Coordinates of C-alpha atoms and ligand atoms in Angstrom, one line a residue:
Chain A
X924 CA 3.9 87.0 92.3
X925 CA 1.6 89.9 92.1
X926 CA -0.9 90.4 88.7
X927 CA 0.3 92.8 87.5
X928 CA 4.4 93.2 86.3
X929 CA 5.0 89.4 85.6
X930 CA 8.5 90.0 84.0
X931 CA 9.4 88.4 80.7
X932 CA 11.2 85.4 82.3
X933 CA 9.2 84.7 85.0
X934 CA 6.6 84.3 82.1
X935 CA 8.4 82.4 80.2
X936 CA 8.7 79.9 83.2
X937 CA 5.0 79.4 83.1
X938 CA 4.7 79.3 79.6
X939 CA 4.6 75.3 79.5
X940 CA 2.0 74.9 82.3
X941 CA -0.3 77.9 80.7
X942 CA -0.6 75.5 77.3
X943 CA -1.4 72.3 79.2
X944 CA -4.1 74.8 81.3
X945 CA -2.5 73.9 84.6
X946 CA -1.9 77.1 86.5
X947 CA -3.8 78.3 89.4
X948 CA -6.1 80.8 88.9
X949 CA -4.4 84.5 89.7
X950 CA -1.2 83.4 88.2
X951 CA -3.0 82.0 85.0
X952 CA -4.2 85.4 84.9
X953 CA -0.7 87.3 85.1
X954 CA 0.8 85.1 83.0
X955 CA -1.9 85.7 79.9
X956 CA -1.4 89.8 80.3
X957 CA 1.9 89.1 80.0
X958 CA 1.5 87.0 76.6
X959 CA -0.7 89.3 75.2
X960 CA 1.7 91.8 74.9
X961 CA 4.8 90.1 74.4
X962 CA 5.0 88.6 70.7
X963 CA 8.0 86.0 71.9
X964 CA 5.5 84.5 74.5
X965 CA 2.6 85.0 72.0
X966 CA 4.9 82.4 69.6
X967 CA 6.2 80.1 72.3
X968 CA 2.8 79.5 73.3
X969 CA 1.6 79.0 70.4
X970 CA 4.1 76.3 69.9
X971 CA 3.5 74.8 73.4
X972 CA 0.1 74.3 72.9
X973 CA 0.5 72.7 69.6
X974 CA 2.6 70.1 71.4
X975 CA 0.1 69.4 74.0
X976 CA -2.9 69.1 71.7
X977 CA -0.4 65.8 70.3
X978 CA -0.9 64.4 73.9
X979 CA -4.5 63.2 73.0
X980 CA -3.2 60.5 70.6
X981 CA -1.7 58.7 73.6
X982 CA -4.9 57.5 74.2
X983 CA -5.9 54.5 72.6
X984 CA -9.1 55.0 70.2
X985 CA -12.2 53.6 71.4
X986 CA -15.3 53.4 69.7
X987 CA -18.6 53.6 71.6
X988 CA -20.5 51.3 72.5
X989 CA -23.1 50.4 69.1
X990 CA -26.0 51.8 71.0
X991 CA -24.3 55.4 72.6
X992 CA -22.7 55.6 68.8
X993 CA -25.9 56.0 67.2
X994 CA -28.0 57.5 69.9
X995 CA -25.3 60.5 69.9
X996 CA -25.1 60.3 66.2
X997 CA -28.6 61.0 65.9
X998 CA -28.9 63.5 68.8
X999 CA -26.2 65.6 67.1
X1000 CA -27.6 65.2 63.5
X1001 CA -31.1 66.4 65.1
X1002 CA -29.4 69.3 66.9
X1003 CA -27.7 70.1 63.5
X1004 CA -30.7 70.3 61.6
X1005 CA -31.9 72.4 63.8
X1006 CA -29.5 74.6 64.2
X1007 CA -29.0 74.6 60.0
X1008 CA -33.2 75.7 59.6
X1009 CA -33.4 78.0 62.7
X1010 CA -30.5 79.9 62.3
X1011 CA -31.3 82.5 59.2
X1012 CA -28.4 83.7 57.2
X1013 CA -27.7 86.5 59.5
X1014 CA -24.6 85.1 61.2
X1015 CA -21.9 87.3 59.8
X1016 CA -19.6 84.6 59.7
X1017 CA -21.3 82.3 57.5
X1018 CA -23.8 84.1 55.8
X1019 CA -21.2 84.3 53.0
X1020 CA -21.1 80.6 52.4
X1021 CA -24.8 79.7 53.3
X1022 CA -26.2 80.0 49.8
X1023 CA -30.0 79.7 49.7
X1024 CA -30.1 78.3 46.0
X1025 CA -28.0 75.4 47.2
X1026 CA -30.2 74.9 49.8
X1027 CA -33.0 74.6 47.5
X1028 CA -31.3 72.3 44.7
X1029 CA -30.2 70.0 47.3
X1030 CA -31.5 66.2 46.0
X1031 CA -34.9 65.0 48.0
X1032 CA -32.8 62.1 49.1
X1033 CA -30.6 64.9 51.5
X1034 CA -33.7 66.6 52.2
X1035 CA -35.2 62.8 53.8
X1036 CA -32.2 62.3 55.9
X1037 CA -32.6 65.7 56.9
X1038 CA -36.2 65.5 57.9
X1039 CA -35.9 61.8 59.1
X1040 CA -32.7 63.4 61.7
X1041 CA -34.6 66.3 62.5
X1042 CA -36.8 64.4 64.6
X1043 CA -34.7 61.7 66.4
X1044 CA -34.4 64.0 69.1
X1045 CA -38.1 62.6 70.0
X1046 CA -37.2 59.2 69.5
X1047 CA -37.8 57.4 72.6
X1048 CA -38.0 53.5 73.7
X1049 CA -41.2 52.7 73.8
X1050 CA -43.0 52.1 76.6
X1051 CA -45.5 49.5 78.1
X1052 CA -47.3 52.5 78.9
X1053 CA -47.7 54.0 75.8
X1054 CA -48.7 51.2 73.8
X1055 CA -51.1 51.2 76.5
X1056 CA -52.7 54.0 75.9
X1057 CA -52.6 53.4 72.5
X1058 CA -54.9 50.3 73.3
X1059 CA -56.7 52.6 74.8
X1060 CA -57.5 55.1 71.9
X1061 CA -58.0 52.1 70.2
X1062 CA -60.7 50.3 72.2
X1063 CA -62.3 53.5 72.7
X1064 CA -62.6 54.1 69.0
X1065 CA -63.9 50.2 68.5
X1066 CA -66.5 51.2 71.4
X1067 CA -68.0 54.2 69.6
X1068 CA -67.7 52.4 66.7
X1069 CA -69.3 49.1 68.0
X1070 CA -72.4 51.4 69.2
X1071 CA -72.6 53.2 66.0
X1072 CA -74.8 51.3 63.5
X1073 CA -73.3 53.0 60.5
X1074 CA -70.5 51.8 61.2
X1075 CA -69.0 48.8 58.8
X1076 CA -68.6 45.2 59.3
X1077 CA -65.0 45.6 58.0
X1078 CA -63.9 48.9 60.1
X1079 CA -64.5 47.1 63.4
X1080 CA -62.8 44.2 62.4
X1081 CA -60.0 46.4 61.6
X1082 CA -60.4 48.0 64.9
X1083 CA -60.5 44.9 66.8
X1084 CA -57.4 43.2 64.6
X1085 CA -55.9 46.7 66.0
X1086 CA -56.6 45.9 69.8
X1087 CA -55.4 42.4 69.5
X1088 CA -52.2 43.9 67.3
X1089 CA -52.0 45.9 70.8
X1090 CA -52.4 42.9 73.2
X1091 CA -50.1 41.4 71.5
X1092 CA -47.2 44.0 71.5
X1093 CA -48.0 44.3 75.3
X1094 CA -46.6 40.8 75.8
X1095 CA -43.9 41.1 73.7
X1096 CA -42.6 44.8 73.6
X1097 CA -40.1 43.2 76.1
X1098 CA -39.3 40.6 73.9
X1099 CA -35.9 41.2 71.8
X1100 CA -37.7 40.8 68.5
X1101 CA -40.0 44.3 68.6
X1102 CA -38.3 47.3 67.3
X1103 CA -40.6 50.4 68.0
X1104 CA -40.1 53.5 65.7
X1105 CA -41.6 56.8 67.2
X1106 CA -42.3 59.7 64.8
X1107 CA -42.6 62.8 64.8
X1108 CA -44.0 65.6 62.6
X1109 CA -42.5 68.5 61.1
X1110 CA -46.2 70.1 59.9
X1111 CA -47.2 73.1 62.4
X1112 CA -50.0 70.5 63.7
X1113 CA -48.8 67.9 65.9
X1114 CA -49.8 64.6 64.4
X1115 CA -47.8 61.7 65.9
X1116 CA -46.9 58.3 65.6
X1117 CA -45.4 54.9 65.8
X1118 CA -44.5 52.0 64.3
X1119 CA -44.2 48.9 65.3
X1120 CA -41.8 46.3 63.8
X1121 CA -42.4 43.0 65.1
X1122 CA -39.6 41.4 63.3
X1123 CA -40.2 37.6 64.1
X1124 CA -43.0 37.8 61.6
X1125 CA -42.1 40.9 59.8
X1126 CA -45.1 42.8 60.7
X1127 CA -45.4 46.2 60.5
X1128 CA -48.1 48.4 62.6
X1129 CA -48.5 52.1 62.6
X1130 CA -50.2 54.2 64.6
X1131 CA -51.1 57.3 63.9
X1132 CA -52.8 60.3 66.0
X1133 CA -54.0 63.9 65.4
X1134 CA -54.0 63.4 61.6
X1135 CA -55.6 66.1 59.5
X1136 CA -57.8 64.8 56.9
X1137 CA -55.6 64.4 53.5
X1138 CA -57.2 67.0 50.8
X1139 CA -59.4 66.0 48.1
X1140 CA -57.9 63.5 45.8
X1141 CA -54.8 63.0 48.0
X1142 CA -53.9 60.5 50.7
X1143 CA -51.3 59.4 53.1
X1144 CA -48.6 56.8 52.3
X1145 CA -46.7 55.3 54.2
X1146 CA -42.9 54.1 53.4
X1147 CA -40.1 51.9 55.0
X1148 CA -37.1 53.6 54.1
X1149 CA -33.5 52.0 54.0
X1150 CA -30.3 53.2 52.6
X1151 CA -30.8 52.6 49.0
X1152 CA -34.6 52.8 48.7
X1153 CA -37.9 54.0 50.4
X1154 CA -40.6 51.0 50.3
X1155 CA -44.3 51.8 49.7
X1156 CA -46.0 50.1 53.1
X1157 CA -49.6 51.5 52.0
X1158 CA -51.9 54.4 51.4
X1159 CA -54.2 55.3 54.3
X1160 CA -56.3 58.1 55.4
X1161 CA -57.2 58.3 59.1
X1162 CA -60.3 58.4 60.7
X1163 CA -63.2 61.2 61.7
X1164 CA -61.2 61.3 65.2
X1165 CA -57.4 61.8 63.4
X1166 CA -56.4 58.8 64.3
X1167 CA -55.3 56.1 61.7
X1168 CA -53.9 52.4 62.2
X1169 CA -52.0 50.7 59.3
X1170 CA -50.9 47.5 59.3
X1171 CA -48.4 45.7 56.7
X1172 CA -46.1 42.6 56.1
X1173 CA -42.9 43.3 54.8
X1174 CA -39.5 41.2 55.6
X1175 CA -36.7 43.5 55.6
X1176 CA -33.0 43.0 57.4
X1177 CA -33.3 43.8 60.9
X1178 CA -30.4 46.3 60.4
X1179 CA -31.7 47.8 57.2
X1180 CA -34.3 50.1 58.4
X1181 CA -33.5 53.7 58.5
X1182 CA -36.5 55.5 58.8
X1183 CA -40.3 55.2 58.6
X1184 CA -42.0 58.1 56.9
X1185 CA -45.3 59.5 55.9
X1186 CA -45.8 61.2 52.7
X1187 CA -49.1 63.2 51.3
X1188 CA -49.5 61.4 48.0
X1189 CA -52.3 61.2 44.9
X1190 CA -55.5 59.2 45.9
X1191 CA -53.8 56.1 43.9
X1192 CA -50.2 56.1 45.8
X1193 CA -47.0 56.5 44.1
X1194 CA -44.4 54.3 43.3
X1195 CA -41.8 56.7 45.0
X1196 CA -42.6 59.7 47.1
X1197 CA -43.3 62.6 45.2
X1198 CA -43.6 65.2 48.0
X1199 CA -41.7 65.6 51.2
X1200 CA -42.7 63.7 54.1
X1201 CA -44.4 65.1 57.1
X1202 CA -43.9 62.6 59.6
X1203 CA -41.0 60.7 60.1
X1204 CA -39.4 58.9 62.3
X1205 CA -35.9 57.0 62.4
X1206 CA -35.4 53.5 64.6
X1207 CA -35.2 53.9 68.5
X1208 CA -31.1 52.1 69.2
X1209 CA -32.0 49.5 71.5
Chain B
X243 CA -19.3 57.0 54.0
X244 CA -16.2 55.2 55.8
X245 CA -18.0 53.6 58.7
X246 CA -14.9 54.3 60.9
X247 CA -11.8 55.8 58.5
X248 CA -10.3 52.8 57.8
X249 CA -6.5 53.5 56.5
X250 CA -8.0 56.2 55.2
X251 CA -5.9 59.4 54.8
X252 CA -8.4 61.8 56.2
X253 CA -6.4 64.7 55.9
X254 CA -7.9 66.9 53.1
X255 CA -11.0 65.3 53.6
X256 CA -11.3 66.8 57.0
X257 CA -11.4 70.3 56.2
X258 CA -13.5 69.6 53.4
X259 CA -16.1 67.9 56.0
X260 CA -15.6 71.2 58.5
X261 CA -16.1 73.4 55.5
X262 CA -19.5 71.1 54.7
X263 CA -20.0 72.0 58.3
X264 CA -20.0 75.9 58.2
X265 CA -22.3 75.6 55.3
X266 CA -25.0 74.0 57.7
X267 CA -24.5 70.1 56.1
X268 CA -25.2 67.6 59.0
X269 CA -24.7 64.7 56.8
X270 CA -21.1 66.1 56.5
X271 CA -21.6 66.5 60.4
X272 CA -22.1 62.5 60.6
X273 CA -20.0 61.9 58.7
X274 CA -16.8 63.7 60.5
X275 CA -19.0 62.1 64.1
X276 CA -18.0 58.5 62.4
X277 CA -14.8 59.2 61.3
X278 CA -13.6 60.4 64.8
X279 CA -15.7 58.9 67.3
X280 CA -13.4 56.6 68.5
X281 CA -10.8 58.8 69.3
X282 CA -12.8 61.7 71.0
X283 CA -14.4 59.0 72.8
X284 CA -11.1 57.7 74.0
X285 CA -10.0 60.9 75.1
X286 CA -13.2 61.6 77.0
X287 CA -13.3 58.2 78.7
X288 CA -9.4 58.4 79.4
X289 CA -10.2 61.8 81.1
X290 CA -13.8 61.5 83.0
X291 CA -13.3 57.5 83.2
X292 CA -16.0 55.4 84.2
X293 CA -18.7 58.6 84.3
X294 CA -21.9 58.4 82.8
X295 CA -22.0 61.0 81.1
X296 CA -19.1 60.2 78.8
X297 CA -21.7 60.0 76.0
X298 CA -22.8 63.9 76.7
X299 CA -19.3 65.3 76.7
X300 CA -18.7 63.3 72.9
X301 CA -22.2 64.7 71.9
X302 CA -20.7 68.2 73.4
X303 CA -17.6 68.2 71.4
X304 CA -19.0 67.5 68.5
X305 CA -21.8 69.8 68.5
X306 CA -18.7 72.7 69.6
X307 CA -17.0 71.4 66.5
X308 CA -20.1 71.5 64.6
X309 CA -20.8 75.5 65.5
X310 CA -17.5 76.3 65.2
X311 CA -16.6 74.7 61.8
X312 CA -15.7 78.0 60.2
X313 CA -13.2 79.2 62.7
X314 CA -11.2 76.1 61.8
X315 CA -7.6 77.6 60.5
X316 CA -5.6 75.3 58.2
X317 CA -2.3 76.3 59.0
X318 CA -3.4 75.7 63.0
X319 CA -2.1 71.8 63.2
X320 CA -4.7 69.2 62.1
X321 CA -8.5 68.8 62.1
X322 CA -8.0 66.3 63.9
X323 CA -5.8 67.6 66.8
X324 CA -8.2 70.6 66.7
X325 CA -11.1 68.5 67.5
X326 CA -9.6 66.6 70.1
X327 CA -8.5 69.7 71.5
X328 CA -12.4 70.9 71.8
X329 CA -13.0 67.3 73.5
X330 CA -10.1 67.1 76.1
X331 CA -11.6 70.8 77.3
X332 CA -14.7 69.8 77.5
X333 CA -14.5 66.5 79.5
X334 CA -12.4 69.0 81.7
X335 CA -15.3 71.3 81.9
X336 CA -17.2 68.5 83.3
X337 CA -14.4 66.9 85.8
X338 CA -13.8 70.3 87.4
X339 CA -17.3 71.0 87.6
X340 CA -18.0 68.3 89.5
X341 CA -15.0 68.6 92.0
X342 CA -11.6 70.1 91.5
X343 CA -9.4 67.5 93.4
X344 CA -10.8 64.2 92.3
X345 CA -10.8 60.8 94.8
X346 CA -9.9 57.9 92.2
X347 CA -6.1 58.2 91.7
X348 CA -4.8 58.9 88.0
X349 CA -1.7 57.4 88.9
X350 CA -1.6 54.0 90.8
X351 CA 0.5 53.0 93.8
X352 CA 3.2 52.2 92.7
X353 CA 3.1 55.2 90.3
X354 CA 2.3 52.8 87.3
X355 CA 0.5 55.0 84.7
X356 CA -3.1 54.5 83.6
X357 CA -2.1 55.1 79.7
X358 CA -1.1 52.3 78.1
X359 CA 2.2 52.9 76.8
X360 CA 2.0 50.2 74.1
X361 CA 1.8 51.7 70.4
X362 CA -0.8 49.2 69.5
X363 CA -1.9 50.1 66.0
X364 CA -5.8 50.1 66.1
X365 CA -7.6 49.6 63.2
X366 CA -10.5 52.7 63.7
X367 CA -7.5 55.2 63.5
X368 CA -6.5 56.6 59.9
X369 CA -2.8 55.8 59.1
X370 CA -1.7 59.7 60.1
X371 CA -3.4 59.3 63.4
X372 CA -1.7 55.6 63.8
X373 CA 1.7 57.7 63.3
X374 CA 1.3 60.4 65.5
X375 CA 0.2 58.0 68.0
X376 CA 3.0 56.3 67.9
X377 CA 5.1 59.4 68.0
X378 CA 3.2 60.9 71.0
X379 CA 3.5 57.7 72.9
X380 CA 7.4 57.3 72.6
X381 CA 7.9 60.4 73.3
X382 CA 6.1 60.1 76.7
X383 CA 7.7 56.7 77.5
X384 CA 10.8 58.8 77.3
X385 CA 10.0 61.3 80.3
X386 CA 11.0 60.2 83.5
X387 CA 8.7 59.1 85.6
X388 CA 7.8 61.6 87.7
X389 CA 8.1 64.3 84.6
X390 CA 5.1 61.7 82.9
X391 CA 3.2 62.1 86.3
X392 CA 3.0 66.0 86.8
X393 CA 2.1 66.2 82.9
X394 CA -0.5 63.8 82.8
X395 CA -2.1 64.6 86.4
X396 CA -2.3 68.1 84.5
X397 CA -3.2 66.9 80.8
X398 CA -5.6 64.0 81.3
X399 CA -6.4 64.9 85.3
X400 CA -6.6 68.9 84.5
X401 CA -5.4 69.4 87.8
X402 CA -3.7 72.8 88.7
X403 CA 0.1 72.7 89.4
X404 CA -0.6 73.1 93.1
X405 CA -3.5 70.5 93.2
X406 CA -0.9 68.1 91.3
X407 CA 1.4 68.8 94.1
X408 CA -0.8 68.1 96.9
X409 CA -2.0 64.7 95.4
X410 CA 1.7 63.7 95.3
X411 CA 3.4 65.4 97.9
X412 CA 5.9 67.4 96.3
X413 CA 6.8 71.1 96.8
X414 CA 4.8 72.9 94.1
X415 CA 8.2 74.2 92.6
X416 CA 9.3 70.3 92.0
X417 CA 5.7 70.3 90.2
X418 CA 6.6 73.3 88.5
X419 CA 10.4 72.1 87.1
X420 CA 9.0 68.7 85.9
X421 CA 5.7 69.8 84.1
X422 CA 8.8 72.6 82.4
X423 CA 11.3 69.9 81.8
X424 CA 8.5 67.2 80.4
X425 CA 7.1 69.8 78.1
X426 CA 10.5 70.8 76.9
X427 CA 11.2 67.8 76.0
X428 CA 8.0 66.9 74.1
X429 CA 8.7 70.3 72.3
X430 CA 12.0 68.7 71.3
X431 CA 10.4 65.6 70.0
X432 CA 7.4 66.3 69.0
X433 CA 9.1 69.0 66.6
X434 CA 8.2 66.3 63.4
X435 CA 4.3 67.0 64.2
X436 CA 4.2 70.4 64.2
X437 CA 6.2 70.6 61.1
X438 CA 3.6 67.6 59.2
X439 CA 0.9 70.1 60.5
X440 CA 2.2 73.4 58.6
Ligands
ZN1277 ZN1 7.4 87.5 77.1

């Protein structure tokens, strides 16, 4: 069977093996010049193809494992978000329909999910040795704080609460009860930082690094957010260093969480955000 | 959002969701992910079986489906055969690039078949998949054996027509007449699906 001068039958004989993509390579070939300019194999193979496309329903459905489901849920949702902000309204084929005025009157609530799945790409398990160094940032800090005679009474004991908030994960981040949410920024800094969720006791620890310093009369806040609403978890503003440890005790389902997020807020806090967040993160699947 | 479709008829919602899709809306993107998961993931795992990167390839054809969203044609069969269509060539991709004649035998000793040829309704599918399923699996219990064989080594196995006649020992042009005969007659009864889709 040479490449080129496939007659019309011997064609048409392939036709079915073409559609399920089963021919060898040089005939595959002959076979698709063929097609491409004869309308009756253009149609048949049209048809052929529709009928093997059916074929994937003999397969029983089967849903992914809880953990795979939402790790690839959230890797695509990341990847889309990305794709949706990096890709400027010059694709011809969609420019028409990408309407920057939607884009803008979209609610804040789409705009959180957007933000909150634009970083799960850098959502990661945590590790012993993170939260280790994370100890480490923090005993440094209570170090140069400890030799500092200006420093306060209460912000060591904050820092050393912090260490022993540390020792304490370190023993139980293998224990089934710590859920560890890692966030991300989406400021042109690169502040980062985690949460901790120790949910036997409903404590909540975040730690933050790289912070700039809030403006004047603003501040950060905090906030637990679930499906239905976005809980205040505190105001904070970091330290000289950027970094910023916040701790909070809040009893929420152990399902409920959806994201953790950090908001730039007036001095007082707000009942509900009122700007965007720029550091969120959504729960690690573990 | 349906966590999984339940008896939902997805139909007109689908291209609704794609058309979210084109206009750059991932929640419309997790949406769709939720509603079909199950059954891309099916087809993936039937095809690449116990791999580990059965995850990847369901991440893959969803991000295809996601990019290409507003190529979708309505009068093209489904959204949903569409999509499964992007998944069963990418788990492909991935079994031929890892070896073209695979060891772990589609098709058992006694030349029992790996698909289950039970129409067990399951409770993630939406009642138009449910149907089809059904549809799709008699006809296939209706092929002869051997007719089953060459189309599925080719379908699920995406083996060439000669590699499907090394693995079982035919002459290629035996391979040949059964895949023509088993598609023929699929074409025959599968006829009620194409004309749902138009
Ligand atoms: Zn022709």
């Amino acid at each position: 069977m040479t490449i080129s001068g496939m007659t019309h039958e011997e064609a048409r004989e392939a036709l079915e093996a073409l559609a399920l993509d089963a021919l060898d390579a040089s005939e595959h070939a002959a076979v698709l010049a063929h097609v491409q300019g004869c309308a009756e194999c253009r149609l048949e193979l049209a048809t052929l193809e529709a009928d093997v496309a059916q074929l994937a329903y003999a397969v029983r459905p089967e849903s992914m494992s809880d953990v795979q489901r939402v790790r690839v849920r959230g890797r695509l949702l990341a990847r889309a978000a990305a794709d949706r902000s990096s890709s400027s309204p010059v694709m011809p084929d969609t420019d028409v329909r990408r309407v920057p005025a939607m884009a803008k009157s979209s609610s804040r609530q789409s705009m959180w999910i957007a933000l909150a799945a634009s970083v799960v790409a850098a959502v990661s398990l945590a590790s012993l040795f993170q939260v280790n160094r994370e100890r480490e940032t923090i005993a440094a800090a209570y170090a140069s704080a400890a030799g500092d005679r200006t420093a306060t009474r209460a912000s060591l004991d904050s820092l050393r609460s912090a260490m022993a908030d540390r020792d304490k994960l370190i023993a139980n981040l293998t224990g089934p009860d710590v859920a560890v949410v890692t966030m991300a920024s989406a400021g042109p800094q690169t502040p980062s930082a985690r949460m901790f969720w120790d949910q036997s006791v409903n404590a909540w620890t975040f730690v933050a690094h790289n912070l700039p310093k809030p403006k004047a009369g603003r501040t950060y806040q905090l906030w637990l957010v679930t499906a239905s609403q976005k809980i205040s978890a505190g105001t904070f503003s970091p330290g000289a260093n950027g970094e910023a440890v916040v701790r909070a005790t809040y009893a929420l389902a152990k399902d409920s969480l959806a994201a953790v997020a950090v908001t730039d807020e007036p001095e007082a806090g707000s009942a509900q955000p009122t700007t965007v967040p720029f550091i969120v993160g959504m729960k690690s699947a573990r | 959002m349906p966590p999984s479709g339940k008896a939902v008829h997805a139909g007109p919602d689908d291209t609704l969701l794609l058309q979210r899709m084109a206009d750059g809306d991932e929640q419309a993107l997790g949406t769709f992910y939720d509603r079909w998961q199950p059954l891309v993931h099916g087809v993936v795992l039937r095809i690449l079986r116990q791999r580990d990167d059965v995850e990847d390839v369901v991440e893959e054809a969803f991000w295809q489906a996601w990019r290409q969203a507003g190529r979708y044609q309505t009068g093209r069969g489904s959204v949903q055969t569409w999509l499964l269509t992007i998944a069963r060539s990418r788990a492909l991709d991935r079994v031929r690039a890892v070896t073209r004649l695979r060891e772990d035998p589609i098709v058992g000793e006694n030349g029992e078949l790996v698909v289950h040829l039970a129409a067990d309704g399951d409770p993630s599918m939406n009642t138009e998949a449910a149907e089809r399923r059904s549809i799709v699996i008699a006809a296939l219990a209706d092929l002869p054996a051997e007719q089953r064989e060459a189309l599925e080594l080719g379908y699920f196995g995406g083996l060439s027509q000669t590699e499907i006649a090394e693995r079982t020992g035919q002459p290629l042009g035996t391979i040949k007449t059964r895949m023509r005969l088993a598609m023929q007659k699929l074409k025959t009864r599968l006829q009620v699906l194409r004309e749902e889709a138009s």
